[in-house]
Amino acid sequence: MTVLRAVAIGAGHYLPERVVENAEFEARIETSDEWIRSRSGIERRHFAAEDEKTSDLAIAAAKMALENAGVDATSIDALIVATATPDQTFPSTATRVQTAIGMSGGFAFDIQAVCAGFIYGLSNANALIVSGQARRVLLIGAETFSRIMDWEDRTTSVLFGDGAGALVLEAQEGEGEPEDRGVLATNIYSDGQYNDLLYVDGGVSTTQTTGVLKMQGREVFRHAVQKLAEAGEESLEKAGLSVEDVTWVVPHQANLRIIKATAQRIGIPMEKIVVTVQDHGNTSAASIPLALSVANQAGRFHEGDVLLMEAIGGGLAWGAATLRW
């Protein structure tokens, strides 16, 4: 049976020029390079310049992805930006990206699921393509989390960074089998009872301020490992594949301890895990597409590879996706 599949045809990313090593935090708060590395695996991260907006990062990543795909922006039918740090309350950051890259038609919108934003965006992009509403979708994850940090909180301020990643998806015919290229399965979840585990203490209708990030790290860790492992296993089952079929896992790059614990729980060796958290920190919705593009640029992915992606963020919101490259 012939079906439409959302096939990845190009990837791109952008990192701000400023690199912040762990040592920079030692002069500001009570911490150390050893403390940060041992608890998170993070060694450095990138921070946006004062005049750099989330849209600027997204635009740069989008242009790289389009070039990598060999397609023009005018051929894009839908543009999705996953972000928790938009340029403005409204309109969407996606519309700013749309005009900046020369996408003259179609439609653009934002998705807000924090660190799970790219998985939510991929689920939506896949649905647009499978339903025939879009032939090509440009999906971007972009964040400037440095703008919502409490710099006095040593448990959170050292964890996050800024960046953007992008993926171009195109409708191609498949046979409806696990051997097809493209998105084979997506599954997304949320549970609002855990809202207070990871949130920003500001908002338009509450404080009329941006606020800063607050997190109960130990509780987030506990939920993350269980929920990510279960979501990953469910995604593979939905795709008609097993753990043994996975070529690469591209997880949300939040914390190396979470990545290792989840991999162990699923039963996938670390040799199959794409890890970039040491160089980028937690870039929220940009995390997975940034890691995808970096790995792709390094020549690690080959046509036919099975990629398992999973992420969890504030909400709590989480999900997973299985894609054959």
Short mmCIF file of C-alpha atoms in Angstrom, two decimals:
data_model
loop_
_atom_site.label_atom_id
_atom_site.label_comp_id
_atom_site.label_asym_id
_atom_site.label_seq_id
_atom_site.Cartn_x
_atom_site.Cartn_y
_atom_site.Cartn_z
CA MET A 1 0.00 0.00 0.00
CA THR A 2 1.45 3.34 -1.07
CA VAL A 3 1.55 6.00 1.65
CA LEU A 4 3.05 9.44 2.11
CA ARG A 5 6.09 9.69 4.34
CA ALA A 6 7.78 12.81 5.77
CA VAL A 7 11.40 12.27 4.69
CA ALA A 8 14.29 14.32 6.07
CA ILE A 9 16.18 15.84 3.15
CA GLY A 10 18.32 18.47 4.91
CA ALA A 11 19.54 19.65 8.31
CA GLY A 12 21.18 22.79 9.62
CA HIS A 13 22.16 24.50 12.84
CA TYR A 14 23.52 27.69 14.32
CA LEU A 15 25.42 28.45 17.52
CA PRO A 16 26.15 31.98 18.77
CA GLU A 17 29.80 33.05 18.67
CA ARG A 18 30.18 33.48 22.42
CA VAL A 19 31.38 30.29 24.09
CA VAL A 20 30.97 30.17 27.87
CA GLU A 21 33.24 27.67 29.64
CA ASN A 22 32.31 26.34 33.08
CA ALA A 23 35.14 28.40 34.57
CA GLU A 24 33.19 31.61 33.86
CA PHE A 25 30.63 30.64 36.49
CA GLU A 26 33.22 30.14 39.23
CA ALA A 27 33.69 33.89 39.65
CA ARG A 28 29.95 34.54 39.84
CA ILE A 29 28.46 31.77 41.97
CA GLU A 30 29.56 28.99 44.30
CA THR A 31 30.37 26.27 41.79
CA SER A 32 33.26 24.66 39.93
CA ASP A 33 34.03 23.05 36.62
CA GLU A 34 34.24 19.67 38.36
CA TRP A 35 30.86 20.15 40.08
CA ILE A 36 29.12 21.08 36.80
CA ARG A 37 30.72 18.26 34.80
CA SER A 38 30.01 15.58 37.39
CA ARG A 39 26.32 16.49 37.67
CA SER A 40 25.49 17.33 34.08
CA GLY A 41 28.33 16.41 31.73
CA ILE A 42 28.36 20.00 30.47
CA GLU A 43 31.70 21.64 29.78
CA ARG A 44 30.66 24.73 27.84
CA ARG A 45 27.68 26.36 26.16
CA HIS A 46 26.97 29.23 23.75
CA PHE A 47 25.20 32.48 24.69
CA ALA A 48 23.55 34.82 22.22
CA ALA A 49 24.94 38.32 21.80
CA GLU A 50 22.95 41.21 23.28
CA ASP A 51 21.47 42.08 19.91
CA GLU A 52 20.82 38.46 18.85
CA LYS A 53 17.22 37.30 18.99
CA THR A 54 15.78 33.80 18.86
CA SER A 55 14.63 34.52 15.30
CA ASP A 56 18.21 35.37 14.28
CA LEU A 57 19.40 31.96 15.44
CA ALA A 58 16.46 30.26 13.73
CA ILE A 59 17.06 32.10 10.46
CA ALA A 60 20.72 31.04 10.33
CA ALA A 61 19.84 27.39 11.05
CA ALA A 62 17.04 27.49 8.47
CA LYS A 63 19.31 28.82 5.73
CA MET A 64 21.87 26.08 6.42
CA ALA A 65 19.16 23.39 6.34
CA LEU A 66 17.76 24.67 3.05
CA GLU A 67 21.24 24.72 1.52
CA ASN A 68 21.92 21.20 2.84
CA ALA A 69 18.63 20.02 1.31
CA GLY A 70 19.30 21.78 -1.98
CA VAL A 71 15.91 23.49 -2.02
CA ASP A 72 14.74 27.08 -2.07
CA ALA A 73 12.65 28.74 0.65
CA THR A 74 9.93 29.44 -1.90
CA SER A 75 9.28 25.68 -2.09
CA ILE A 76 8.45 25.45 1.64
CA ASP A 77 4.73 25.09 2.37
CA ALA A 78 4.86 25.21 6.17
CA LEU A 79 7.36 26.59 8.65
CA ILE A 80 7.24 25.57 12.32
CA VAL A 81 9.38 27.08 15.05
CA ALA A 82 9.52 25.25 18.37
CA THR A 83 10.57 27.72 21.05
CA ALA A 84 9.90 28.74 24.64
CA THR A 85 11.83 32.00 24.19
CA PRO A 86 10.07 33.83 21.33
CA ASP A 87 11.05 37.28 20.10
CA GLN A 88 7.66 38.74 21.00
CA THR A 89 4.47 37.77 22.81
CA PHE A 90 2.97 37.89 19.33
CA PRO A 91 3.16 37.50 16.40
CA SER A 92 4.97 34.19 16.14
CA THR A 93 8.72 33.97 15.75
CA ALA A 94 8.01 31.70 12.80
CA THR A 95 6.52 34.56 10.80
CA ARG A 96 9.70 36.60 11.33
CA VAL A 97 11.73 33.66 10.04
CA GLN A 98 9.34 33.18 7.13
CA THR A 99 9.91 36.62 5.66
CA ALA A 100 13.64 36.68 6.45
CA ILE A 101 14.39 33.52 4.45
CA GLY A 102 12.25 34.57 1.49
CA MET A 103 9.40 32.11 2.01
CA SER A 104 6.75 33.97 0.04
CA GLY A 105 3.79 31.62 0.51
CA GLY A 106 2.49 28.90 2.78
CA PHE A 107 2.05 29.37 6.52
CA ALA A 108 4.17 29.66 9.64
CA PHE A 109 3.49 29.14 13.34
CA ASP A 110 5.20 28.50 16.68
CA ILE A 111 4.92 25.49 18.97
CA GLN A 112 5.59 25.76 22.71
CA ALA A 113 6.38 22.51 24.52
CA VAL A 114 9.69 23.68 26.00
CA CYS A 115 12.37 20.96 25.72
CA ALA A 116 9.90 18.59 24.02
CA GLY A 117 9.11 21.24 21.42
CA PHE A 118 10.99 19.63 18.55
CA ILE A 119 9.24 16.28 19.04
CA TYR A 120 5.87 18.06 19.20
CA GLY A 121 6.85 19.99 16.07
CA LEU A 122 7.92 16.83 14.26
CA SER A 123 4.59 15.20 15.11
CA ASN A 124 2.76 18.20 13.63
CA ALA A 125 5.02 18.40 10.56
CA ASN A 126 4.49 14.72 9.91
CA ALA A 127 0.71 15.13 10.20
CA LEU A 128 0.74 18.05 7.75
CA ILE A 129 2.64 16.00 5.19
CA VAL A 130 0.74 12.74 5.65
CA SER A 131 -2.60 14.57 5.37
CA GLY A 132 -1.51 16.31 2.18
CA GLN A 133 -1.68 19.83 3.62
CA ALA A 134 2.01 20.44 2.98
CA ARG A 135 4.60 18.93 0.65
CA ARG A 136 7.65 20.47 2.28
CA VAL A 137 7.95 21.55 5.91
CA LEU A 138 10.81 23.44 7.52
CA LEU A 139 10.93 22.56 11.22
CA ILE A 140 13.15 24.62 13.52
CA GLY A 141 13.97 24.47 17.21
CA ALA A 142 15.48 27.73 18.48
CA GLU A 143 16.11 29.10 21.97
CA THR A 144 17.80 31.93 23.86
CA PHE A 145 17.50 30.46 27.35
CA SER A 146 20.24 32.78 28.59
CA ARG A 147 17.49 35.44 28.72
CA ILE A 148 15.44 33.57 31.37
CA MET A 149 18.14 32.39 33.77
CA ASP A 150 18.39 33.20 37.47
CA TRP A 151 22.13 33.87 37.60
CA GLU A 152 22.20 33.43 41.38
CA ASP A 153 20.90 29.87 41.17
CA ARG A 154 23.86 27.55 40.70
CA THR A 155 21.63 24.52 40.14
CA THR A 156 20.02 25.87 36.95
CA SER A 157 22.08 28.73 35.51
CA VAL A 158 24.97 26.45 34.53
CA LEU A 159 22.80 24.00 32.60
CA PHE A 160 21.39 25.94 29.67
CA GLY A 161 22.66 27.42 26.44
CA ASP A 162 21.43 29.11 23.26
CA GLY A 163 21.26 27.70 19.75
CA ALA A 164 19.09 26.55 16.88
CA GLY A 165 18.64 23.49 14.69
CA ALA A 166 16.50 22.91 11.61
CA LEU A 167 15.21 20.01 9.55
CA VAL A 168 13.64 20.04 6.08
CA LEU A 169 11.00 17.36 5.58
CA GLU A 170 9.53 16.40 2.21
CA ALA A 171 6.58 14.26 1.19
CA GLN A 172 7.74 11.09 -0.54
CA GLU A 173 5.90 7.89 -1.34
CA GLY A 174 6.51 4.80 0.77
CA GLU A 175 5.11 1.30 1.00
CA GLY A 176 3.71 1.66 4.49
CA GLU A 177 6.43 -0.63 5.85
CA PRO A 178 9.12 -0.16 8.54
CA GLU A 179 11.70 -0.16 5.72
CA ASP A 180 10.34 3.15 4.37
CA ARG A 181 12.44 6.26 4.68
CA GLY A 182 10.98 9.12 6.71
CA VAL A 183 9.04 9.52 9.93
CA LEU A 184 7.78 6.09 10.96
CA ALA A 185 6.18 7.00 14.29
CA THR A 186 5.66 9.89 16.69
CA ASN A 187 4.09 9.86 20.12
CA ILE A 188 3.61 12.88 22.39
CA TYR A 189 2.33 13.22 25.96
CA SER A 190 1.81 15.75 28.74
CA ASP A 191 0.78 15.75 32.40
CA GLY A 192 -0.01 19.16 33.86
CA GLN A 193 -0.01 17.97 37.46
CA TYR A 194 3.80 18.27 37.32
CA ASN A 195 3.74 21.92 36.23
CA ASP A 196 5.71 23.08 39.27
CA LEU A 197 8.68 20.78 38.62
CA LEU A 198 10.01 22.95 35.78
CA TYR A 199 8.61 26.36 34.92
CA VAL A 200 9.30 30.08 34.48
CA ASP A 201 7.84 32.26 37.23
CA GLY A 202 6.46 34.98 34.97
CA GLY A 203 3.94 35.48 32.21
CA VAL A 204 1.69 37.90 30.36
CA SER A 205 -1.49 37.18 32.31
CA THR A 206 0.12 36.61 35.72
CA THR A 207 3.04 38.94 36.43
CA GLN A 208 3.37 40.84 33.13
CA THR A 209 7.08 39.96 33.31
CA THR A 210 9.26 37.38 31.62
CA GLY A 211 10.32 35.65 34.82
CA VAL A 212 13.18 33.21 35.38
CA LEU A 213 13.50 29.44 35.21
CA LYS A 214 12.74 27.34 38.29
CA MET A 215 13.39 23.61 38.51
CA GLN A 216 13.17 20.75 40.98
CA GLY A 217 16.09 18.91 39.47
CA ARG A 218 15.87 15.65 41.38
CA GLU A 219 12.18 15.16 40.57
CA VAL A 220 12.69 16.08 36.92
CA PHE A 221 15.49 13.50 36.69
CA ARG A 222 13.27 10.79 38.16
CA HIS A 223 10.42 11.46 35.74
CA ALA A 224 12.73 11.96 32.76
CA VAL A 225 14.40 8.56 32.77
CA GLN A 226 11.16 6.62 33.17
CA LYS A 227 9.09 8.65 30.72
CA LEU A 228 11.78 8.90 28.05
CA ALA A 229 12.50 5.18 28.12
CA GLU A 230 8.80 4.30 27.90
CA ALA A 231 8.17 6.81 25.11
CA GLY A 232 11.14 5.50 23.13
CA GLU A 233 10.02 1.89 23.44
CA GLU A 234 6.46 2.82 22.44
CA SER A 235 7.70 4.73 19.40
CA LEU A 236 9.73 1.76 18.17
CA GLU A 237 6.79 -0.59 18.70
CA LYS A 238 4.50 1.80 16.82
CA ALA A 239 7.02 1.89 13.96
CA GLY A 240 7.18 -1.91 13.83
CA LEU A 241 10.82 -1.94 14.92
CA SER A 242 12.83 -3.19 17.89
CA VAL A 243 15.73 -1.83 19.93
CA GLU A 244 18.10 -3.94 17.80
CA ASP A 245 16.98 -2.02 14.69
CA VAL A 246 18.10 1.35 16.08
CA THR A 247 21.21 2.80 14.43
CA TRP A 248 21.35 6.01 16.46
CA VAL A 249 19.54 7.54 19.41
CA VAL A 250 19.41 11.34 19.26
CA PRO A 251 18.12 12.33 22.71
CA HIS A 252 17.30 15.68 24.20
CA GLN A 253 20.65 16.99 25.42
CA ALA A 254 19.69 18.02 28.94
CA ASN A 255 22.02 16.08 31.18
CA LEU A 256 24.55 13.33 30.49
CA ARG A 257 23.37 11.35 33.50
CA ILE A 258 19.80 11.31 32.15
CA ILE A 259 21.05 10.29 28.70
CA LYS A 260 23.10 7.40 30.12
CA ALA A 261 20.36 6.20 32.48
CA THR A 262 17.73 6.25 29.72
CA ALA A 263 19.99 4.40 27.30
CA GLN A 264 20.67 1.74 29.92
CA ARG A 265 16.97 1.38 30.68
CA ILE A 266 16.08 0.92 26.99
CA GLY A 267 19.06 -1.35 26.43
CA ILE A 268 21.01 0.68 23.86
CA PRO A 269 24.81 1.04 24.19
CA MET A 270 26.30 4.52 24.50
CA GLU A 271 28.19 3.94 21.24
CA LYS A 272 24.84 4.43 19.49
CA ILE A 273 23.95 7.67 21.31
CA VAL A 274 24.59 11.08 19.74
CA VAL A 275 25.92 13.24 22.60
CA THR A 276 26.54 16.99 22.24
CA VAL A 277 25.53 18.19 25.71
CA GLN A 278 29.17 18.69 26.70
CA ASP A 279 29.58 21.46 24.12
CA HIS A 280 26.10 23.02 23.97
CA GLY A 281 24.43 22.53 27.34
CA ASN A 282 20.65 22.22 27.38
CA THR A 283 19.30 24.21 24.43
CA SER A 284 15.70 23.13 25.05
CA ALA A 285 13.70 22.82 21.80
CA ALA A 286 16.89 23.36 19.77
CA SER A 287 18.60 20.41 21.43
CA ILE A 288 17.60 17.52 19.15
CA PRO A 289 17.74 19.30 15.77
CA LEU A 290 21.08 20.87 16.76
CA ALA A 291 22.47 17.41 17.60
CA LEU A 292 20.97 16.00 14.38
CA SER A 293 22.66 18.61 12.23
CA VAL A 294 26.02 18.35 14.00
CA ALA A 295 26.03 14.56 13.62
CA ASN A 296 24.88 14.78 10.00
CA GLN A 297 27.59 17.31 9.20
CA ALA A 298 30.15 14.93 10.71
CA GLY A 299 28.97 12.18 8.33
CA ARG A 300 27.58 9.93 11.05
CA PHE A 301 24.20 9.34 9.41
CA HIS A 302 23.69 7.26 6.29
CA GLU A 303 20.57 6.64 4.21
CA GLY A 304 18.51 3.90 5.83
CA ASP A 305 19.75 4.52 9.37
CA VAL A 306 17.04 4.27 12.03
CA LEU A 307 17.03 7.26 14.39
CA LEU A 308 15.19 7.25 17.71
CA MET A 309 14.59 10.69 19.23
CA GLU A 310 13.08 11.49 22.63
CA ALA A 311 12.69 14.56 24.83
CA ILE A 312 11.00 15.82 27.99
CA GLY A 313 10.42 19.35 29.25
CA GLY A 314 8.26 21.59 31.38
CA GLY A 315 4.60 20.78 31.56
CA LEU A 316 5.58 18.05 31.97
CA ALA A 317 5.55 17.44 28.22
CA TRP A 318 7.44 14.61 26.55
CA GLY A 319 7.52 12.40 23.50
CA ALA A 320 9.52 10.32 21.06
CA ALA A 321 9.86 9.79 17.33
CA THR A 322 11.32 7.15 15.06
CA LEU A 323 12.70 8.21 11.70
CA ARG A 324 14.55 6.33 8.98
CA TRP A 325 17.18 8.68 7.53
#
